[in-house]
């Protein structure tokens, strides 16, 4: 893509309410636009990052036998009444049609997925079943600040699983837990902590949060500096400075974190509410055991920026970066730039070409702000070679065009 044609250019100034790092950098680098508090547009660069995040999640969930669907966000009141969440969930956004029909906008989708799954679950042979979607959620959050970390309209991947026994549910729950760590590691988040938590509005049963350590987080964690062990400080049974009770090697320390995922044991509650039953091996009617598993896709865009930045801007991990290469053409380098751009485009390699007629300094500053992993510069000085620099490093090297084609990011 040519930068001259892109919608969403870098900005010098951002509104003063953008105080968190992700909010500031994503606005300034032209990844997002804010409509109102907690409500954003994703511009081409931001949308590419979001799509990369979604694709990693999709690939890993498909590997564990989950089915992707897309459910509606507009859900009639009668379904919320069945689960008693119409009047009890404060963040539910409610709306009324011109004929006085009432709807809630999905903040989570048990009210849709349970009756949906019920149409396909009749016998124990139909179980287990796992259904997920990647969709927009709505929550009437009191304080929507911190950029993409807390939106009123935001992206989520929500997975729901149905099982004939509690044991089968628990095995799948463990599988999802491990899959989540793989998903986050693929996005460059390698030290995600797993925190045992209570189930919030969903259930009194167990749940686990996946937390990314960063000062921008809202959660106070007490965690091991070597393994994934963590507890919420409010409920913690371990003390800062002590030996980790899990790995027996690391030291317990404290810090702030962002919750990027959450998995819950739902028990049989929603199956009961929707009279979802199956016939077991002995011919008896039973309620399936359910789990639900969320990942905040748009929150992840923000969380990655909070983790991966320096004073100059964002430093995207290659796996989620909007482009792999950021090509800068300076006077005398136009012919080579054309060649590199065409060849990369032919091969389907993601390249952003800053083809604007502006100063070298302005192009370099924008490249640092945008944060694409590899910067390529062609100019009169570089001759028939290309100056290559990784965003995360300060040094650069001259490479030939053929070396560039063989390099992997
Ligand atoms: P939180 O504790 O941060 O309010 P939650 O526990 O209510 O989140 P879940 O209902 O488990 O969140 O939703 C699954 C995931 O969706 C969360 O782990 C988080 O990553 C994301 N998420 C939840 N609320 C928001 C929001 N307002 N904006 C962006 N992402 C969110
Ligand atoms: Mg939570």
PDB file of C-alpha atoms in Angstrom, residues 172-408:
ATOM      1  CA  UNK A 172     -11.590 -28.922  27.449  1.00  0.00           C
ATOM      2  CA  UNK A 173     -11.155 -26.035  29.894  1.00  0.00           C
ATOM      3  CA  UNK A 174      -7.502 -27.058  30.363  1.00  0.00           C
ATOM      4  CA  UNK A 175      -7.055 -27.356  26.619  1.00  0.00           C
ATOM      5  CA  UNK A 176      -8.418 -23.840  26.094  1.00  0.00           C
ATOM      6  CA  UNK A 177      -6.184 -22.546  28.891  1.00  0.00           C
ATOM      7  CA  UNK A 178      -3.098 -23.876  27.097  1.00  0.00           C
ATOM      8  CA  UNK A 179      -4.384 -22.679  23.730  1.00  0.00           C
ATOM      9  CA  UNK A 180      -4.785 -19.171  25.158  1.00  0.00           C
ATOM     10  CA  UNK A 181      -1.128 -19.105  26.210  1.00  0.00           C
ATOM     11  CA  UNK A 182      -0.173 -20.174  22.675  1.00  0.00           C
ATOM     12  CA  UNK A 183      -2.396 -17.468  21.172  1.00  0.00           C
ATOM     13  CA  UNK A 184      -0.903 -14.717  23.326  1.00  0.00           C
ATOM     14  CA  UNK A 185       2.675 -15.948  22.757  1.00  0.00           C
ATOM     15  CA  UNK A 186       2.097 -15.823  18.988  1.00  0.00           C
ATOM     16  CA  UNK A 187       1.154 -12.158  19.403  1.00  0.00           C
ATOM     17  CA  UNK A 188       4.403 -11.418  21.169  1.00  0.00           C
ATOM     18  CA  UNK A 189       2.882 -11.570  24.684  1.00  0.00           C
ATOM     19  CA  UNK A 190       5.058 -14.250  26.220  1.00  0.00           C
ATOM     20  CA  UNK A 191       4.753 -13.584  29.947  1.00  0.00           C
ATOM     21  CA  UNK A 192       0.984 -13.661  30.369  1.00  0.00           C
ATOM     22  CA  UNK A 193      -0.060 -14.504  33.924  1.00  0.00           C
ATOM     23  CA  UNK A 194      -2.963 -16.786  34.766  1.00  0.00           C
ATOM     24  CA  UNK A 195      -4.995 -15.553  37.709  1.00  0.00           C
ATOM     25  CA  UNK A 196      -7.644 -17.548  39.478  1.00  0.00           C
ATOM     26  CA  UNK A 197     -10.685 -15.351  39.968  1.00  0.00           C
ATOM     27  CA  UNK A 198     -14.318 -15.511  40.948  1.00  0.00           C
ATOM     28  CA  UNK A 199     -16.809 -15.704  38.099  1.00  0.00           C
ATOM     29  CA  UNK A 200     -18.345 -12.201  38.209  1.00  0.00           C
ATOM     30  CA  UNK A 201     -21.893 -11.927  36.908  1.00  0.00           C
ATOM     31  CA  UNK A 202     -21.694 -15.337  35.304  1.00  0.00           C
ATOM     32  CA  UNK A 203     -21.296 -17.902  38.022  1.00  0.00           C
ATOM     33  CA  UNK A 204     -19.987 -18.649  41.486  1.00  0.00           C
ATOM     34  CA  UNK A 205     -17.821 -21.363  39.982  1.00  0.00           C
ATOM     35  CA  UNK A 206     -14.164 -21.042  39.067  1.00  0.00           C
ATOM     36  CA  UNK A 207     -12.674 -18.870  36.366  1.00  0.00           C
ATOM     37  CA  UNK A 208      -9.230 -17.799  35.207  1.00  0.00           C
ATOM     38  CA  UNK A 209      -8.021 -14.468  33.905  1.00  0.00           C
ATOM     39  CA  UNK A 210      -5.133 -14.007  31.515  1.00  0.00           C
ATOM     40  CA  UNK A 211      -3.229 -10.918  32.513  1.00  0.00           C
ATOM     41  CA  UNK A 212      -0.527  -8.923  30.747  1.00  0.00           C
ATOM     42  CA  UNK A 213       1.846  -7.157  33.106  1.00  0.00           C
ATOM     43  CA  UNK A 214       2.140  -3.433  32.384  1.00  0.00           C
ATOM     44  CA  UNK A 215       1.856  -0.279  34.497  1.00  0.00           C
ATOM     45  CA  UNK A 216      -1.127   0.709  32.286  1.00  0.00           C
ATOM     46  CA  UNK A 217      -3.232  -2.111  33.735  1.00  0.00           C
ATOM     47  CA  UNK A 218      -6.181  -1.745  36.118  1.00  0.00           C
ATOM     48  CA  UNK A 219      -5.555  -4.976  38.001  1.00  0.00           C
ATOM     49  CA  UNK A 220      -3.177  -5.332  40.964  1.00  0.00           C
ATOM     50  CA  UNK A 221      -1.386  -8.641  40.708  1.00  0.00           C
ATOM     51  CA  UNK A 222       0.912 -10.553  42.965  1.00  0.00           C
ATOM     52  CA  UNK A 223       2.868 -12.912  40.734  1.00  0.00           C
ATOM     53  CA  UNK A 224       5.893 -15.136  40.248  1.00  0.00           C
ATOM     54  CA  UNK A 225       8.778 -13.586  38.316  1.00  0.00           C
ATOM     55  CA  UNK A 226       9.546 -16.956  36.679  1.00  0.00           C
ATOM     56  CA  UNK A 227       6.383 -18.970  36.024  1.00  0.00           C
ATOM     57  CA  UNK A 228       2.780 -18.003  35.085  1.00  0.00           C
ATOM     58  CA  UNK A 229       1.558 -18.128  38.728  1.00  0.00           C
ATOM     59  CA  UNK A 230      -0.447 -15.066  39.780  1.00  0.00           C
ATOM     60  CA  UNK A 231      -3.184 -13.983  42.177  1.00  0.00           C
ATOM     61  CA  UNK A 232      -5.248 -10.841  42.440  1.00  0.00           C
ATOM     62  CA  UNK A 233      -3.690  -8.783  45.261  1.00  0.00           C
ATOM     63  CA  UNK A 234      -7.088  -8.407  47.022  1.00  0.00           C
ATOM     64  CA  UNK A 235      -7.473 -12.161  47.527  1.00  0.00           C
ATOM     65  CA  UNK A 236      -3.846 -13.195  47.501  1.00  0.00           C
ATOM     66  CA  UNK A 237      -2.694 -15.923  49.891  1.00  0.00           C
ATOM     67  CA  UNK A 238       0.982 -15.318  49.125  1.00  0.00           C
ATOM     68  CA  UNK A 239       3.206 -12.450  50.198  1.00  0.00           C
ATOM     69  CA  UNK A 240       5.491 -10.269  48.116  1.00  0.00           C
ATOM     70  CA  UNK A 241       9.106 -11.396  48.464  1.00  0.00           C
ATOM     71  CA  UNK A 242       8.253 -15.018  49.246  1.00  0.00           C
ATOM     72  CA  UNK A 243       9.172 -18.108  47.214  1.00  0.00           C
ATOM     73  CA  UNK A 244       6.680 -19.070  44.470  1.00  0.00           C
ATOM     74  CA  UNK A 245       4.365 -21.824  45.787  1.00  0.00           C
ATOM     75  CA  UNK A 246       3.966 -23.205  42.247  1.00  0.00           C
ATOM     76  CA  UNK A 247       7.419 -23.496  40.635  1.00  0.00           C
ATOM     77  CA  UNK A 248       9.336 -23.213  43.959  1.00  0.00           C
ATOM     78  CA  UNK A 249      12.022 -21.244  42.113  1.00  0.00           C
ATOM     79  CA  UNK A 250      10.724 -17.770  41.340  1.00  0.00           C
ATOM     80  CA  UNK A 251      10.234 -14.810  43.664  1.00  0.00           C
ATOM     81  CA  UNK A 252       6.782 -13.386  44.346  1.00  0.00           C
ATOM     82  CA  UNK A 253       6.450  -9.760  43.331  1.00  0.00           C
ATOM     83  CA  UNK A 254       3.650  -7.222  42.623  1.00  0.00           C
ATOM     84  CA  UNK A 255       2.562  -5.175  39.629  1.00  0.00           C
ATOM     85  CA  UNK A 256      -0.288  -3.843  37.492  1.00  0.00           C
ATOM     86  CA  UNK A 257      -1.820  -5.891  34.682  1.00  0.00           C
ATOM     87  CA  UNK A 258      -4.375  -5.782  31.835  1.00  0.00           C
ATOM     88  CA  UNK A 259      -6.875  -8.644  31.551  1.00  0.00           C
ATOM     89  CA  UNK A 260      -6.816  -9.854  27.930  1.00  0.00           C
ATOM     90  CA  UNK A 261      -8.777 -13.078  28.360  1.00  0.00           C
ATOM     91  CA  UNK A 262     -11.088 -14.784  30.800  1.00  0.00           C
ATOM     92  CA  UNK A 263     -12.393 -18.363  30.973  1.00  0.00           C
ATOM     93  CA  UNK A 264     -15.365 -19.541  33.046  1.00  0.00           C
ATOM     94  CA  UNK A 265     -16.996 -22.694  34.322  1.00  0.00           C
ATOM     95  CA  UNK A 266     -20.694 -21.981  33.675  1.00  0.00           C
ATOM     96  CA  UNK A 267     -21.959 -25.238  35.110  1.00  0.00           C
ATOM     97  CA  UNK A 268     -25.511 -26.112  34.021  1.00  0.00           C
ATOM     98  CA  UNK A 269     -27.072 -22.717  34.702  1.00  0.00           C
ATOM     99  CA  UNK A 270     -27.723 -21.554  31.138  1.00  0.00           C
ATOM    100  CA  UNK A 271     -28.704 -25.049  29.945  1.00  0.00           C
ATOM    101  CA  UNK A 272     -31.330 -25.057  32.708  1.00  0.00           C
ATOM    102  CA  UNK A 273     -32.606 -21.582  31.791  1.00  0.00           C
ATOM    103  CA  UNK A 274     -33.153 -22.636  28.167  1.00  0.00           C
ATOM    104  CA  UNK A 275     -34.186 -26.226  28.949  1.00  0.00           C
ATOM    105  CA  UNK A 276     -31.318 -27.531  26.870  1.00  0.00           C
ATOM    106  CA  UNK A 277     -31.255 -31.269  27.539  1.00  0.00           C
ATOM    107  CA  UNK A 278     -29.658 -34.318  25.960  1.00  0.00           C
ATOM    108  CA  UNK A 279     -30.270 -38.055  26.297  1.00  0.00           C
ATOM    109  CA  UNK A 280     -27.345 -39.751  28.029  1.00  0.00           C
ATOM    110  CA  UNK A 281     -25.975 -43.271  27.463  1.00  0.00           C
ATOM    111  CA  UNK A 282     -28.608 -44.734  29.787  1.00  0.00           C
ATOM    112  CA  UNK A 283     -31.453 -43.028  27.944  1.00  0.00           C
ATOM    113  CA  UNK A 284     -31.931 -40.407  30.706  1.00  0.00           C
ATOM    114  CA  UNK A 285     -32.427 -36.665  30.175  1.00  0.00           C
ATOM    115  CA  UNK A 286     -29.464 -34.559  31.365  1.00  0.00           C
ATOM    116  CA  UNK A 287     -28.331 -30.935  31.264  1.00  0.00           C
ATOM    117  CA  UNK A 288     -24.976 -30.372  29.537  1.00  0.00           C
ATOM    118  CA  UNK A 289     -22.049 -28.712  31.347  1.00  0.00           C
ATOM    119  CA  UNK A 290     -20.982 -25.415  29.801  1.00  0.00           C
ATOM    120  CA  UNK A 291     -17.867 -23.274  29.665  1.00  0.00           C
ATOM    121  CA  UNK A 292     -17.332 -19.827  28.183  1.00  0.00           C
ATOM    122  CA  UNK A 293     -14.051 -18.340  27.104  1.00  0.00           C
ATOM    123  CA  UNK A 294     -13.448 -14.710  26.093  1.00  0.00           C
ATOM    124  CA  UNK A 295     -10.571 -12.798  24.553  1.00  0.00           C
ATOM    125  CA  UNK A 296     -10.686  -9.037  24.102  1.00  0.00           C
ATOM    126  CA  UNK A 297      -9.545  -8.549  20.508  1.00  0.00           C
ATOM    127  CA  UNK A 298      -9.610  -4.755  20.420  1.00  0.00           C
ATOM    128  CA  UNK A 299      -8.274  -4.588  23.979  1.00  0.00           C
ATOM    129  CA  UNK A 300      -5.353  -6.714  22.762  1.00  0.00           C
ATOM    130  CA  UNK A 301      -4.459  -4.081  20.145  1.00  0.00           C
ATOM    131  CA  UNK A 302      -4.157  -1.607  23.033  1.00  0.00           C
ATOM    132  CA  UNK A 303      -2.397  -4.053  25.372  1.00  0.00           C
ATOM    133  CA  UNK A 304       0.243  -4.871  22.757  1.00  0.00           C
ATOM    134  CA  UNK A 305       0.929  -1.161  22.250  1.00  0.00           C
ATOM    135  CA  UNK A 306       1.253  -0.684  26.022  1.00  0.00           C
ATOM    136  CA  UNK A 307       3.861  -3.478  26.065  1.00  0.00           C
ATOM    137  CA  UNK A 308       5.665  -2.704  22.823  1.00  0.00           C
ATOM    138  CA  UNK A 309       6.691   0.922  22.469  1.00  0.00           C
ATOM    139  CA  UNK A 310       9.490   3.425  23.074  1.00  0.00           C
ATOM    140  CA  UNK A 311       9.687   7.218  23.151  1.00  0.00           C
ATOM    141  CA  UNK A 312       9.429   7.351  19.362  1.00  0.00           C
ATOM    142  CA  UNK A 313       6.329   5.221  18.956  1.00  0.00           C
ATOM    143  CA  UNK A 314       4.967   1.705  18.583  1.00  0.00           C
ATOM    144  CA  UNK A 315       7.145  -1.400  18.003  1.00  0.00           C
ATOM    145  CA  UNK A 316       4.746  -4.051  16.602  1.00  0.00           C
ATOM    146  CA  UNK A 317       5.592  -7.727  17.000  1.00  0.00           C
ATOM    147  CA  UNK A 318       5.918  -9.045  13.407  1.00  0.00           C
ATOM    148  CA  UNK A 319       2.980 -11.450  13.797  1.00  0.00           C
ATOM    149  CA  UNK A 320       0.420  -8.663  14.291  1.00  0.00           C
ATOM    150  CA  UNK A 321       2.118  -5.736  12.511  1.00  0.00           C
ATOM    151  CA  UNK A 322      -0.004  -3.992   9.854  1.00  0.00           C
ATOM    152  CA  UNK A 323       2.814  -4.496   7.331  1.00  0.00           C
ATOM    153  CA  UNK A 324       6.094  -6.403   7.487  1.00  0.00           C
ATOM    154  CA  UNK A 325       8.120  -3.728   5.630  1.00  0.00           C
ATOM    155  CA  UNK A 326       8.050   0.046   5.688  1.00  0.00           C
ATOM    156  CA  UNK A 327       9.732   1.298   2.529  1.00  0.00           C
ATOM    157  CA  UNK A 328      11.015   4.869   2.475  1.00  0.00           C
ATOM    158  CA  UNK A 329      12.063   6.352  -0.833  1.00  0.00           C
ATOM    159  CA  UNK A 330      14.303   9.418  -0.765  1.00  0.00           C
ATOM    160  CA  UNK A 331      15.518  11.426  -3.764  1.00  0.00           C
ATOM    161  CA  UNK A 332      17.481   9.202  -6.138  1.00  0.00           C
ATOM    162  CA  UNK A 333      15.862   6.018  -4.798  1.00  0.00           C
ATOM    163  CA  UNK A 334      12.580   6.136  -6.707  1.00  0.00           C
ATOM    164  CA  UNK A 335      13.446   3.500  -9.322  1.00  0.00           C
ATOM    165  CA  UNK A 336      14.612   0.999  -6.732  1.00  0.00           C
ATOM    166  CA  UNK A 337      11.611   1.744  -4.573  1.00  0.00           C
ATOM    167  CA  UNK A 338       9.283   0.932  -7.460  1.00  0.00           C
ATOM    168  CA  UNK A 339      11.122  -2.320  -8.074  1.00  0.00           C
ATOM    169  CA  UNK A 340      11.036  -3.434  -4.435  1.00  0.00           C
ATOM    170  CA  UNK A 341       7.401  -2.452  -4.058  1.00  0.00           C
ATOM    171  CA  UNK A 342       6.260  -4.270  -7.198  1.00  0.00           C
ATOM    172  CA  UNK A 343       8.216  -7.433  -6.360  1.00  0.00           C
ATOM    173  CA  UNK A 344       6.936  -7.593  -2.802  1.00  0.00           C
ATOM    174  CA  UNK A 345       3.370  -6.935  -3.911  1.00  0.00           C
ATOM    175  CA  UNK A 346       3.691  -9.696  -6.531  1.00  0.00           C
ATOM    176  CA  UNK A 347       4.771 -12.106  -3.835  1.00  0.00           C
ATOM    177  CA  UNK A 348       1.971 -11.057  -1.511  1.00  0.00           C
ATOM    178  CA  UNK A 349       4.404  -9.642   1.075  1.00  0.00           C
ATOM    179  CA  UNK A 350       2.894  -6.866   3.166  1.00  0.00           C
ATOM    180  CA  UNK A 351       4.709  -3.621   2.388  1.00  0.00           C
ATOM    181  CA  UNK A 352       3.866   0.003   3.111  1.00  0.00           C
ATOM    182  CA  UNK A 353       5.631   2.482   0.837  1.00  0.00           C
ATOM    183  CA  UNK A 354       6.034   6.036   2.057  1.00  0.00           C
ATOM    184  CA  UNK A 355       5.972   7.597  -1.399  1.00  0.00           C
ATOM    185  CA  UNK A 356       5.219  11.139  -0.201  1.00  0.00           C
ATOM    186  CA  UNK A 357       7.263  14.123  -1.244  1.00  0.00           C
ATOM    187  CA  UNK A 358       8.299  15.206   2.259  1.00  0.00           C
ATOM    188  CA  UNK A 359      11.603  15.400   4.165  1.00  0.00           C
ATOM    189  CA  UNK A 360      13.621  12.329   5.128  1.00  0.00           C
ATOM    190  CA  UNK A 361      13.373  13.313   8.791  1.00  0.00           C
ATOM    191  CA  UNK A 362       9.562  13.451   8.682  1.00  0.00           C
ATOM    192  CA  UNK A 363       9.407  10.026   6.999  1.00  0.00           C
ATOM    193  CA  UNK A 364      11.764   8.482   9.566  1.00  0.00           C
ATOM    194  CA  UNK A 365       9.784   9.961  12.463  1.00  0.00           C
ATOM    195  CA  UNK A 366       6.525   8.602  11.015  1.00  0.00           C
ATOM    196  CA  UNK A 367       8.074   5.154  10.465  1.00  0.00           C
ATOM    197  CA  UNK A 368       9.160   5.062  14.113  1.00  0.00           C
ATOM    198  CA  UNK A 369       5.725   6.184  15.278  1.00  0.00           C
ATOM    199  CA  UNK A 370       3.856   3.626  13.130  1.00  0.00           C
ATOM    200  CA  UNK A 371       6.169   0.835  14.284  1.00  0.00           C
ATOM    201  CA  UNK A 372       6.390  -1.593  11.340  1.00  0.00           C
ATOM    202  CA  UNK A 373       9.104  -4.222  12.098  1.00  0.00           C
ATOM    203  CA  UNK A 374      11.504  -3.595   9.171  1.00  0.00           C
ATOM    204  CA  UNK A 375      12.365  -0.218   7.681  1.00  0.00           C
ATOM    205  CA  UNK A 376      13.866  -0.102   4.186  1.00  0.00           C
ATOM    206  CA  UNK A 377      15.424   3.075   2.822  1.00  0.00           C
ATOM    207  CA  UNK A 378      16.438   3.663  -0.781  1.00  0.00           C
ATOM    208  CA  UNK A 379      18.152   6.858  -1.871  1.00  0.00           C
ATOM    209  CA  UNK A 380      20.913   8.112  -4.103  1.00  0.00           C
ATOM    210  CA  UNK A 381      23.338   7.191  -1.296  1.00  0.00           C
ATOM    211  CA  UNK A 382      22.245   3.539  -1.073  1.00  0.00           C
ATOM    212  CA  UNK A 383      22.833   3.048  -4.832  1.00  0.00           C
ATOM    213  CA  UNK A 384      21.667  -0.365  -5.962  1.00  0.00           C
ATOM    214  CA  UNK A 385      21.398  -1.548  -2.353  1.00  0.00           C
ATOM    215  CA  UNK A 386      18.820  -1.051   0.383  1.00  0.00           C
ATOM    216  CA  UNK A 387      19.383   0.224   3.903  1.00  0.00           C
ATOM    217  CA  UNK A 388      17.588  -2.126   6.249  1.00  0.00           C
ATOM    218  CA  UNK A 389      16.828  -1.430   9.913  1.00  0.00           C
ATOM    219  CA  UNK A 390      14.694  -3.260  12.430  1.00  0.00           C
ATOM    220  CA  UNK A 391      12.332  -0.964  14.353  1.00  0.00           C
ATOM    221  CA  UNK A 392      13.486  -2.508  17.644  1.00  0.00           C
ATOM    222  CA  UNK A 393      17.210  -1.936  16.900  1.00  0.00           C
ATOM    223  CA  UNK A 394      19.243   1.210  16.422  1.00  0.00           C
ATOM    224  CA  UNK A 395      21.724  -0.142  13.860  1.00  0.00           C
ATOM    225  CA  UNK A 396      21.151  -0.596  10.165  1.00  0.00           C
ATOM    226  CA  UNK A 397      22.875  -2.471   7.331  1.00  0.00           C
ATOM    227  CA  UNK A 398      23.088  -2.278   3.568  1.00  0.00           C
ATOM    228  CA  UNK A 399      21.692  -5.318   1.790  1.00  0.00           C
ATOM    229  CA  UNK A 400      21.308  -6.218  -1.863  1.00  0.00           C
ATOM    230  CA  UNK A 401      17.844  -6.525  -3.366  1.00  0.00           C
ATOM    231  CA  UNK A 402      18.240 -10.289  -3.644  1.00  0.00           C
ATOM    232  CA  UNK A 403      19.256 -10.609   0.031  1.00  0.00           C
ATOM    233  CA  UNK A 404      16.169  -8.650   0.923  1.00  0.00           C
ATOM    234  CA  UNK A 405      13.935 -11.060  -0.948  1.00  0.00           C
ATOM    235  CA  UNK A 406      15.439 -13.989   0.930  1.00  0.00           C
ATOM    236  CA  UNK A 407      15.200 -12.360   4.348  1.00  0.00           C
ATOM    237  CA  UNK A 408      12.414 -13.390   6.661  1.00  0.00           C
TER     238      UNK A 408
END
